[in-house]
mmCIF file of C-alpha atoms in Angstrom:
data_model
loop_
_atom_site.group_PDB
_atom_site.id
_atom_site.type_symbol
_atom_site.label_atom_id
_atom_site.label_comp_id
_atom_site.label_asym_id
_atom_site.label_seq_id
_atom_site.Cartn_x
_atom_site.Cartn_y
_atom_site.Cartn_z
ATOM 1 C CA MET A 28 46.101 51.543 172.306
ATOM 2 C CA PRO A 29 45.165 48.233 169.976
ATOM 3 C CA GLU A 30 42.565 50.635 168.257
ATOM 4 C CA LEU A 31 45.096 53.116 167.607
ATOM 5 C CA THR A 32 47.890 50.593 166.141
ATOM 6 C CA ARG A 33 45.189 49.195 164.045
ATOM 7 C CA ASN A 34 44.271 52.895 162.582
ATOM 8 C CA SER A 35 48.108 53.236 162.197
ATOM 9 C CA SER A 36 48.409 50.265 160.496
ATOM 10 C CA LYS A 37 45.709 51.117 158.091
ATOM 11 C CA SER A 38 46.982 54.673 157.189
ATOM 12 C CA ILE A 39 50.607 53.170 156.533
ATOM 13 C CA SER A 40 49.104 50.496 154.256
ATOM 14 C CA ARG A 41 47.288 52.859 152.103
ATOM 15 C CA PRO A 42 50.251 54.632 150.868
ATOM 16 C CA VAL A 43 51.588 51.286 150.369
ATOM 17 C CA ARG A 44 49.503 49.587 148.367
ATOM 18 C CA PHE A 45 49.066 52.953 146.481
ATOM 19 C CA VAL A 46 52.530 53.123 145.600
ATOM 20 C CA VAL A 47 52.522 49.598 144.720
ATOM 21 C CA SER A 48 49.659 49.585 142.606
ATOM 22 C CA VAL A 49 51.020 52.561 140.674
ATOM 23 C CA LEU A 50 54.784 51.492 140.580
ATOM 24 C CA ALA A 51 54.178 47.728 140.081
ATOM 25 C CA PRO A 52 52.917 48.173 136.639
ATOM 26 C CA VAL A 53 55.379 50.746 135.612
ATOM 27 C CA VAL A 54 58.050 48.340 136.737
ATOM 28 C CA VAL A 55 56.539 45.435 134.689
ATOM 29 C CA ALA A 56 56.461 47.527 131.560
ATOM 30 C CA VAL A 57 59.705 48.997 131.801
ATOM 31 C CA LEU A 58 60.967 45.197 132.243
ATOM 32 C CA ILE A 59 59.098 44.234 129.207
ATOM 33 C CA TYR A 60 60.038 47.204 127.083
ATOM 34 C CA GLN A 61 63.963 46.619 128.084
ATOM 35 C CA LEU A 62 63.550 42.581 127.576
ATOM 36 C CA ASP A 63 61.478 42.208 124.319
ATOM 37 C CA SER A 64 63.443 41.566 121.173
ATOM 38 C CA PHE A 65 61.065 43.546 118.948
ATOM 39 C CA ASP A 66 63.822 46.499 117.594
ATOM 40 C CA PRO A 67 62.244 49.085 115.294
ATOM 41 C CA ALA A 68 63.951 50.985 113.037
ATOM 42 C CA PRO A 69 64.229 54.734 112.408
ATOM 43 C CA ILE A 70 62.357 55.460 108.874
ATOM 44 C CA PRO A 71 64.033 57.456 106.381
ATOM 45 C CA GLY A 72 63.002 60.566 104.628
ATOM 46 C CA LEU A 73 59.878 61.592 106.789
ATOM 47 C CA THR A 74 57.620 63.968 106.080
ATOM 48 C CA ARG A 75 54.306 65.526 106.420
ATOM 49 C CA GLY A 76 53.979 67.338 103.409
ATOM 50 C CA SER A 77 51.825 66.289 100.206
ATOM 51 C CA VAL A 78 52.149 67.095 96.454
ATOM 52 C CA PHE A 79 49.860 69.797 95.289
ATOM 53 C CA VAL A 80 46.674 68.259 93.392
ATOM 54 C CA PRO A 81 44.814 71.085 90.863
ATOM 55 C CA LYS A 82 41.504 69.628 91.195
ATOM 56 C CA ARG A 83 39.492 68.030 94.186
ATOM 57 C CA ASN A 84 36.324 66.196 95.037
ATOM 58 C CA SER A 85 36.510 66.274 99.095
ATOM 59 C CA ARG A 86 32.925 64.812 99.651
ATOM 60 C CA MET A 87 33.176 61.874 97.059
ATOM 61 C CA LEU A 88 30.603 59.834 99.166
ATOM 62 C CA ARG A 89 27.963 62.419 97.958
ATOM 63 C CA GLY A 90 26.330 61.074 94.889
ATOM 64 C CA SER A 91 28.073 57.618 95.404
ATOM 65 C CA GLU A 92 26.449 54.362 95.673
ATOM 66 C CA LYS A 93 26.905 51.461 97.355
ATOM 67 C CA ILE A 94 27.107 47.987 95.387
ATOM 68 C CA GLY A 95 27.129 44.570 96.647
ATOM 69 C CA VAL A 96 26.152 45.352 100.455
ATOM 70 C CA GLY A 97 26.390 42.639 103.048
ATOM 71 C CA GLN A 98 27.574 40.186 100.039
ATOM 72 C CA LEU A 99 31.220 41.456 99.747
ATOM 73 C CA LEU A 100 33.253 40.958 103.018
ATOM 74 C CA GLY A 101 36.253 43.336 102.427
ATOM 75 C CA PRO A 102 36.683 43.604 98.834
ATOM 76 C CA GLU A 103 40.255 44.635 98.305
ATOM 77 C CA ASP A 104 40.831 44.975 94.664
ATOM 78 C CA ILE A 105 38.735 44.676 91.475
ATOM 79 C CA ALA A 106 39.435 43.683 87.929
ATOM 80 C CA TYR A 107 37.479 44.483 85.302
ATOM 81 C CA ASP A 108 36.539 42.063 81.933
ATOM 82 C CA PRO A 109 34.821 44.404 79.293
ATOM 83 C CA ASP A 110 34.071 40.931 77.384
ATOM 84 C CA SER A 111 31.543 39.926 80.000
ATOM 85 C CA ARG A 112 30.781 42.967 81.861
ATOM 86 C CA VAL A 113 31.778 41.557 85.123
ATOM 87 C CA PHE A 114 34.221 42.682 87.356
ATOM 88 C CA TYR A 115 36.222 40.333 90.073
ATOM 89 C CA THR A 116 37.118 40.809 93.602
ATOM 90 C CA GLY A 117 38.753 39.373 96.395
ATOM 91 C CA CYS A 118 37.043 38.899 99.748
ATOM 92 C CA ASN A 119 37.990 38.225 103.339
ATOM 93 C CA ASP A 120 36.269 34.962 103.486
ATOM 94 C CA GLY A 121 38.533 33.768 100.587
ATOM 95 C CA TRP A 122 35.985 34.151 97.720
ATOM 96 C CA VAL A 123 36.987 35.454 94.675
ATOM 97 C CA LYS A 124 33.421 37.077 93.600
ATOM 98 C CA ARG A 125 32.136 38.083 90.255
ATOM 99 C CA VAL A 126 30.229 41.098 89.950
ATOM 100 C CA ALA A 127 27.903 42.249 86.976
ATOM 101 C CA VAL A 128 28.173 45.897 86.039
ATOM 102 C CA GLU A 129 24.401 46.236 84.939
ATOM 103 C CA ASP A 130 22.535 44.823 87.582
ATOM 104 C CA SER A 131 25.401 44.452 90.521
ATOM 105 C CA VAL A 132 24.474 41.102 90.906
ATOM 106 C CA VAL A 133 27.044 39.360 93.153
ATOM 107 C CA GLU A 134 27.920 35.892 92.294
ATOM 108 C CA ASN A 135 30.560 33.409 94.260
ATOM 109 C CA TRP A 136 32.902 32.295 91.971
ATOM 110 C CA VAL A 137 36.070 30.490 93.644
ATOM 111 C CA ASN A 138 37.156 30.295 97.220
ATOM 112 C CA THR A 139 40.774 30.226 97.164
ATOM 113 C CA GLY A 140 41.254 28.835 100.974
ATOM 114 C CA GLY A 141 43.457 31.968 101.452
ATOM 115 C CA ARG A 142 42.668 35.960 101.096
ATOM 116 C CA PRO A 143 43.078 37.382 97.839
ATOM 117 C CA LEU A 144 44.028 40.278 97.534
ATOM 118 C CA GLY A 145 45.398 41.862 94.025
ATOM 119 C CA ILE A 146 43.467 40.263 90.950
ATOM 120 C CA ALA A 147 44.342 40.793 87.435
ATOM 121 C CA LEU A 148 42.741 39.513 84.148
ATOM 122 C CA GLY A 149 45.051 37.046 82.317
ATOM 123 C CA ARG A 150 45.260 34.973 79.027
ATOM 124 C CA ASN A 151 42.675 32.585 78.065
ATOM 125 C CA ASN A 152 40.117 33.836 80.696
ATOM 126 C CA ASP A 153 42.408 33.237 83.638
ATOM 127 C CA VAL A 154 42.274 35.170 86.519
ATOM 128 C CA ILE A 155 45.627 35.761 88.480
ATOM 129 C CA VAL A 156 45.401 36.427 91.910
ATOM 130 C CA ALA A 157 47.842 37.839 94.804
ATOM 131 C CA ASP A 158 46.697 35.723 97.776
ATOM 132 C CA SER A 159 48.496 37.047 100.938
ATOM 133 C CA VAL A 160 48.284 33.334 102.218
ATOM 134 C CA LYS A 161 48.653 31.016 99.246
ATOM 135 C CA GLY A 162 50.957 33.038 97.037
ATOM 136 C CA LEU A 163 50.753 33.517 93.426
ATOM 137 C CA LEU A 164 47.543 31.871 91.816
ATOM 138 C CA LYS A 165 45.842 31.320 88.303
ATOM 139 C CA ILE A 166 42.099 30.588 88.126
ATOM 140 C CA SER A 167 41.234 28.995 84.868
ATOM 141 C CA SER A 168 37.717 29.744 83.434
ATOM 142 C CA ASP A 169 36.331 26.846 84.815
ATOM 143 C CA GLY A 170 37.545 27.678 88.329
ATOM 144 C CA ALA A 171 40.659 25.300 88.772
ATOM 145 C CA ILE A 172 43.106 26.689 91.260
ATOM 146 C CA GLU A 173 46.777 26.662 90.062
ATOM 147 C CA LEU A 174 49.635 27.820 92.379
ATOM 148 C CA LEU A 175 52.131 29.596 90.163
ATOM 149 C CA THR A 176 55.044 30.872 92.804
ATOM 150 C CA ASP A 177 54.975 30.935 96.590
ATOM 151 C CA GLU A 178 58.777 31.921 97.145
ATOM 152 C CA ALA A 179 61.628 33.408 95.516
ATOM 153 C CA GLU A 180 65.454 33.101 96.013
ATOM 154 C CA GLY A 181 64.329 30.504 98.839
ATOM 155 C CA VAL A 182 62.363 32.857 100.644
ATOM 156 C CA LYS A 183 58.740 32.461 101.265
ATOM 157 C CA PHE A 184 56.118 34.952 100.181
ATOM 158 C CA LYS A 185 54.540 36.335 103.555
ATOM 159 C CA LEU A 186 52.173 38.764 101.871
ATOM 160 C CA THR A 187 51.554 38.486 98.196
ATOM 161 C CA ASP A 188 49.880 41.560 97.836
ATOM 162 C CA HIS A 189 49.259 43.194 94.238
ATOM 163 C CA VAL A 190 49.483 41.975 90.440
ATOM 164 C CA ASP A 191 49.603 42.951 86.753
ATOM 165 C CA ILE A 192 50.354 41.438 83.858
ATOM 166 C CA ALA A 193 52.493 42.739 80.710
ATOM 167 C CA ASP A 194 51.666 42.173 77.094
ATOM 168 C CA ASP A 195 54.419 39.563 77.085
ATOM 169 C CA GLY A 196 52.625 37.614 79.208
ATOM 170 C CA VAL A 197 55.168 38.365 82.389
ATOM 171 C CA ILE A 198 53.468 38.676 85.675
ATOM 172 C CA TYR A 199 54.540 41.236 87.767
ATOM 173 C CA PHE A 200 53.270 41.365 91.384
ATOM 174 C CA SER A 201 54.354 42.522 94.835
ATOM 175 C CA ASP A 202 55.179 41.020 98.065
ATOM 176 C CA ALA A 203 54.448 43.423 100.851
ATOM 177 C CA SER A 204 56.505 41.550 103.168
ATOM 178 C CA CYS A 205 58.981 38.535 103.632
ATOM 179 C CA LYS A 206 58.853 38.576 107.513
ATOM 180 C CA TYR A 207 55.389 39.105 108.536
ATOM 181 C CA GLY A 208 51.910 37.502 107.223
ATOM 182 C CA ALA A 209 48.575 39.276 106.668
ATOM 183 C CA LYS A 210 47.506 38.495 110.151
ATOM 184 C CA ASP A 211 50.230 40.251 112.020
ATOM 185 C CA PHE A 212 51.370 43.008 109.194
ATOM 186 C CA PRO A 213 51.302 45.535 111.731
ATOM 187 C CA PHE A 214 54.164 44.540 112.901
ATOM 188 C CA GLU A 215 55.832 45.499 109.811
ATOM 189 C CA LEU A 216 54.336 48.815 110.207
ATOM 190 C CA TYR A 217 55.725 49.101 113.756
ATOM 191 C CA GLU A 218 59.282 47.547 112.966
ATOM 192 C CA GLY A 219 59.883 50.466 109.999
ATOM 193 C CA ARG A 220 62.362 47.863 107.943
ATOM 194 C CA PRO A 221 62.293 47.496 104.253
ATOM 195 C CA HIS A 222 61.129 43.606 103.920
ATOM 196 C CA GLY A 223 59.332 44.115 100.842
ATOM 197 C CA ARG A 224 59.683 42.781 97.423
ATOM 198 C CA LEU A 225 58.860 43.726 93.607
ATOM 199 C CA LEU A 226 59.046 40.272 91.714
ATOM 200 C CA SER A 227 57.864 38.820 88.139
ATOM 201 C CA TYR A 228 56.786 35.569 87.318
ATOM 202 C CA ASP A 229 57.183 34.317 83.565
ATOM 203 C CA PRO A 230 55.029 31.364 82.528
ATOM 204 C CA SER A 231 56.860 30.485 79.952
ATOM 205 C CA THR A 232 59.984 29.618 81.963
ATOM 206 C CA LYS A 233 58.078 29.074 85.140
ATOM 207 C CA GLN A 234 60.603 31.354 86.901
ATOM 208 C CA THR A 235 60.399 33.651 89.739
ATOM 209 C CA THR A 236 62.829 36.863 89.472
ATOM 210 C CA VAL A 237 63.232 39.445 92.478
ATOM 211 C CA LEU A 238 63.241 42.779 90.864
ATOM 212 C CA VAL A 239 63.838 44.987 93.763
ATOM 213 C CA ARG A 240 64.049 44.418 97.243
ATOM 214 C CA ASP A 241 64.464 46.239 100.490
ATOM 215 C CA LEU A 242 60.889 48.225 99.943
ATOM 216 C CA TYR A 243 58.605 49.513 102.688
ATOM 217 C CA PHE A 244 55.740 47.580 102.290
ATOM 218 C CA ALA A 245 55.525 47.036 98.363
ATOM 219 C CA ASN A 246 51.971 47.128 97.500
ATOM 220 C CA GLY A 247 50.196 47.963 93.986
ATOM 221 C CA VAL A 248 51.700 47.322 90.726
ATOM 222 C CA ALA A 249 50.818 48.532 87.321
ATOM 223 C CA VAL A 250 52.407 48.122 84.043
ATOM 224 C CA SER A 251 52.886 51.020 81.762
ATOM 225 C CA PRO A 252 50.628 50.955 78.979
ATOM 226 C CA ASP A 253 54.318 51.443 76.374
ATOM 227 C CA GLN A 254 55.446 48.207 78.516
ATOM 228 C CA ASN A 255 58.558 50.122 79.388
ATOM 229 C CA PHE A 256 58.170 49.976 82.956
ATOM 230 C CA VAL A 257 56.232 49.016 86.203
ATOM 231 C CA VAL A 258 54.933 51.510 88.454
ATOM 232 C CA PHE A 259 54.406 50.212 92.033
ATOM 233 C CA CYS A 260 53.767 51.850 95.691
ATOM 234 C CA GLU A 261 55.757 52.106 98.700
ATOM 235 C CA THR A 262 52.958 52.412 101.237
ATOM 236 C CA LEU A 263 55.019 53.091 104.481
ATOM 237 C CA MET A 264 56.946 55.781 102.262
ATOM 238 C CA ARG A 265 53.638 57.571 100.814
ATOM 239 C CA ARG A 266 55.218 57.269 97.022
ATOM 240 C CA CYS A 267 55.470 55.164 93.884
ATOM 241 C CA LYS A 268 58.200 54.037 91.909
ATOM 242 C CA LYS A 269 58.908 52.978 88.478
ATOM 243 C CA TYR A 270 61.108 49.824 87.623
ATOM 244 C CA TYR A 271 61.982 50.045 83.784
ATOM 245 C CA ILE A 272 61.837 46.485 81.992
ATOM 246 C CA LYS A 273 62.637 47.735 78.752
ATOM 247 C CA GLY A 274 65.501 49.949 76.905
ATOM 248 C CA GLU A 275 68.663 51.442 78.133
ATOM 249 C CA ARG A 276 67.227 52.011 81.370
ATOM 250 C CA ASN A 277 66.285 48.369 81.921
ATOM 251 C CA GLY A 278 66.707 47.358 85.325
ATOM 252 C CA SER A 279 66.716 51.005 87.156
ATOM 253 C CA VAL A 280 64.621 52.286 89.194
ATOM 254 C CA ASP A 281 63.055 55.814 89.653
ATOM 255 C CA ILE A 282 60.544 57.835 91.892
ATOM 256 C CA PHE A 283 57.205 58.207 89.972
ATOM 257 C CA ILE A 284 55.455 60.312 92.524
ATOM 258 C CA ASP A 285 56.346 61.244 96.113
ATOM 259 C CA ASN A 286 54.701 63.057 99.212
ATOM 260 C CA LEU A 287 51.314 61.364 98.208
ATOM 261 C CA PRO A 288 48.419 63.063 100.015
ATOM 262 C CA GLY A 289 47.690 59.759 101.614
ATOM 263 C CA ILE A 290 48.902 56.133 102.362
ATOM 264 C CA PRO A 291 48.997 54.309 98.775
ATOM 265 C CA ASP A 292 47.817 50.998 98.122
ATOM 266 C CA ASN A 293 46.560 49.405 95.222
ATOM 267 C CA LEU A 294 47.189 51.282 91.428
ATOM 268 C CA HIS A 295 45.521 50.806 88.294
ATOM 269 C CA TYR A 296 46.006 52.114 84.630
ATOM 270 C CA ASP A 297 42.648 52.928 83.093
ATOM 271 C CA GLY A 298 43.650 52.986 79.292
ATOM 272 C CA GLU A 299 42.989 56.587 79.032
ATOM 273 C CA GLY A 300 46.162 58.246 80.283
ATOM 274 C CA HIS A 301 45.941 57.929 83.729
ATOM 275 C CA TYR A 302 47.202 55.794 86.775
ATOM 276 C CA TRP A 303 44.365 55.677 89.960
ATOM 277 C CA ILE A 304 46.086 55.165 93.052
ATOM 278 C CA ALA A 305 44.254 54.237 95.922
ATOM 279 C CA LEU A 306 44.619 55.907 99.366
ATOM 280 C CA VAL A 307 43.932 54.245 102.520
ATOM 281 C CA SER A 308 43.857 57.663 104.501
ATOM 282 C CA GLU A 309 45.628 60.672 105.171
ATOM 283 C CA ILE A 310 48.690 60.882 107.123
ATOM 284 C CA SER A 311 47.660 61.229 110.750
ATOM 285 C CA TYR A 312 50.025 63.549 113.078
ATOM 286 C CA PRO A 313 50.189 60.645 115.957
ATOM 287 C CA TRP A 314 51.179 58.100 113.289
ATOM 288 C CA TYR A 315 53.753 60.630 111.637
ATOM 289 C CA ILE A 316 55.132 61.010 115.119
ATOM 290 C CA ALA A 317 55.137 57.043 115.842
ATOM 291 C CA GLN A 318 57.054 56.814 112.387
ATOM 292 C CA LYS A 319 59.185 59.225 113.443
ATOM 293 C CA TYR A 320 60.320 58.002 117.109
ATOM 294 C CA PRO A 321 61.120 53.830 117.029
ATOM 295 C CA PHE A 322 60.415 53.812 120.707
ATOM 296 C CA ILE A 323 56.558 54.897 120.315
ATOM 297 C CA ARG A 324 56.217 52.124 117.703
ATOM 298 C CA LYS A 325 57.959 49.470 120.016
ATOM 299 C CA VAL A 326 55.684 50.464 122.971
ATOM 300 C CA MET A 327 52.792 49.818 120.168
ATOM 301 C CA ALA A 328 54.072 46.581 119.287
ATOM 302 C CA ILE A 329 54.369 45.689 122.988
ATOM 303 C CA MET A 330 50.883 46.614 123.447
ATOM 304 C CA GLU A 331 49.496 44.718 120.187
ATOM 305 C CA LYS A 332 51.508 41.496 121.528
ATOM 306 C CA TYR A 333 50.799 41.315 125.136
ATOM 307 C CA VAL A 334 47.890 43.562 126.146
ATOM 308 C CA TRP A 335 45.251 44.099 123.137
ATOM 309 C CA GLN A 336 44.919 44.450 119.717
ATOM 310 C CA LEU A 337 45.281 47.875 118.669
ATOM 311 C CA PRO A 338 43.408 49.587 115.633
ATOM 312 C CA LEU A 339 45.327 50.126 112.677
ATOM 313 C CA PRO A 340 47.209 53.670 113.408
ATOM 314 C CA ILE A 341 45.470 55.029 110.409
ATOM 315 C CA LYS A 342 42.311 57.714 109.772
ATOM 316 C CA LYS A 343 39.865 58.152 107.385
ATOM 317 C CA ASN A 344 40.002 60.681 104.578
ATOM 318 C CA GLY A 345 41.172 58.077 102.286
ATOM 319 C CA GLY A 346 40.470 58.429 98.278
ATOM 320 C CA SER A 347 42.178 58.347 95.256
ATOM 321 C CA ILE A 348 44.108 60.351 93.080
ATOM 322 C CA ALA A 349 44.458 60.179 89.596
ATOM 323 C CA VAL A 350 48.003 61.005 87.809
ATOM 324 C CA ASP A 351 49.022 60.943 84.410
ATOM 325 C CA LEU A 352 52.015 59.052 82.387
ATOM 326 C CA GLU A 353 54.570 61.125 84.092
ATOM 327 C CA GLY A 354 53.281 61.226 87.800
ATOM 328 C CA LYS A 355 51.741 64.439 87.713
ATOM 329 C CA PRO A 356 48.470 64.694 89.649
ATOM 330 C CA ILE A 357 45.373 65.412 88.093
ATOM 331 C CA ALA A 358 42.792 64.960 90.661
ATOM 332 C CA HIS A 359 42.201 64.165 94.257
ATOM 333 C CA TYR A 360 38.785 62.111 95.470
ATOM 334 C CA TYR A 361 38.514 61.646 99.043
ATOM 335 C CA ASP A 362 35.970 62.056 101.970
ATOM 336 C CA PRO A 363 36.387 62.152 106.082
ATOM 337 C CA GLN A 364 34.477 59.095 105.978
ATOM 338 C CA LEU A 365 36.728 56.864 103.768
ATOM 339 C CA LYS A 366 39.499 54.291 104.077
ATOM 340 C CA LEU A 367 40.181 52.803 100.367
ATOM 341 C CA THR A 368 42.260 50.064 98.929
ATOM 342 C CA SER A 369 41.598 49.863 95.679
ATOM 343 C CA THR A 370 39.966 52.443 93.091
ATOM 344 C CA VAL A 371 39.476 51.674 88.993
ATOM 345 C CA LYS A 372 37.785 53.467 86.240
ATOM 346 C CA ILE A 373 35.061 51.654 84.153
ATOM 347 C CA ASN A 374 33.596 54.199 81.554
ATOM 348 C CA ASP A 375 32.322 57.091 83.492
ATOM 349 C CA HIS A 376 32.610 55.597 87.053
ATOM 350 C CA LEU A 377 34.745 55.367 89.539
ATOM 351 C CA TYR A 378 34.542 51.804 91.389
ATOM 352 C CA CYS A 379 36.456 51.379 94.914
ATOM 353 C CA GLY A 380 37.270 48.865 97.164
ATOM 354 C CA SER A 381 38.193 48.801 100.926
ATOM 355 C CA ILE A 382 39.347 45.769 103.093
ATOM 356 C CA PHE A 383 37.287 47.796 105.849
ATOM 357 C CA ASP A 384 34.184 47.836 104.036
ATOM 358 C CA LEU A 385 31.285 45.406 103.243
ATOM 359 C CA TYR A 386 30.275 46.607 99.714
ATOM 360 C CA ILE A 387 31.839 48.197 96.922
ATOM 361 C CA ILE A 388 31.263 52.343 96.096
ATOM 362 C CA ARG A 389 30.448 53.779 92.857
ATOM 363 C CA LEU A 390 30.945 57.185 91.673
ATOM 364 C CA ASN A 391 29.866 58.928 88.603
ATOM 365 C CA LEU A 392 32.884 61.046 87.649
ATOM 366 C CA THR A 393 30.666 62.900 85.073
ATOM 367 C CA GLN A 394 28.132 64.126 87.622
ATOM 368 C CA TYR A 395 30.330 64.275 90.414
ATOM 369 C CA PRO A 396 33.871 65.570 89.267
ATOM 370 C CA ALA A 397 36.862 67.013 90.722
ATOM 371 C CA VAL A 398 37.237 70.880 90.810
ATOM 372 C CA ALA A 399 39.675 73.445 91.247
ATOM 373 C CA ASP A 400 39.791 75.309 94.464
ATOM 374 C CA ALA A 401 37.977 78.863 93.580
#
């Protein structure tokens, strides 16, 4: 009889333990979901469709070469100096490095002590850096660092991202988010609210001005060759807009290109009638669904906060799209193995940087062009 009681107790305890082991985590998860204050928002105007591009190179890694392997830790952007024939790039270890175009020799130039992202060549051989930690910096030719600005309208920059300079010396740059910094920027994607800004800094007056606010992850910036407007990327919305800085439309905003075939990052004008927009990756179906339903992004944020760091919700198939001065697509270069953050055309080559790589990719566009589909 005692043996029967013990067996009965065991048989009863098994389902109890099973129920507890299954239900307890569910109950805890539901409580965390209900109590956590993270509040993602619906993202307007979502679509999976993309603009038609007449020419493509879908295997751009074929024929490409790697520069500075192991010496460039996440080279995010590229700025080329044709006089010295070197380009500058900012790395994850804080270094702004110089790379010779002729022999690909890499030089540790200046360490900002932050995370240099966007880079542009200024006047008097200065280099202007959008540092996601420090703010907007000027580095002189002898390596001296000067903070130009790190706030606007009393709001500190949290993720100073990209930069370009107009002919009159005014600096245009983006703050991807005024809420989340570089280390927690995935929460900017999960929350789905417009915390980004396009700004300008006038060196003559030292005035910082907010030009456009409420942007969905403001990113790449490029002044038009006629100096009439500034093109800038909204990463989360897969589009670029233009902000007019001259003429009758001064201060107004238009769509430059929408429904890009990937998630845009930096963009650069090549001096030959084309903008090159770097695409981190194509839009994956799981991420499209997560964007569509805020509760999924809340679950992702809770997982990121309490359980483990999630991989970024992106695929590969990154690359670059070339568009003309009106935003019309010309050519799309991409590869299943790529995630790019910057693409710059130097002579016949396309130089590609990425925060995900330890090198820069160079592709000869003459030998490996984009072609129209047969």
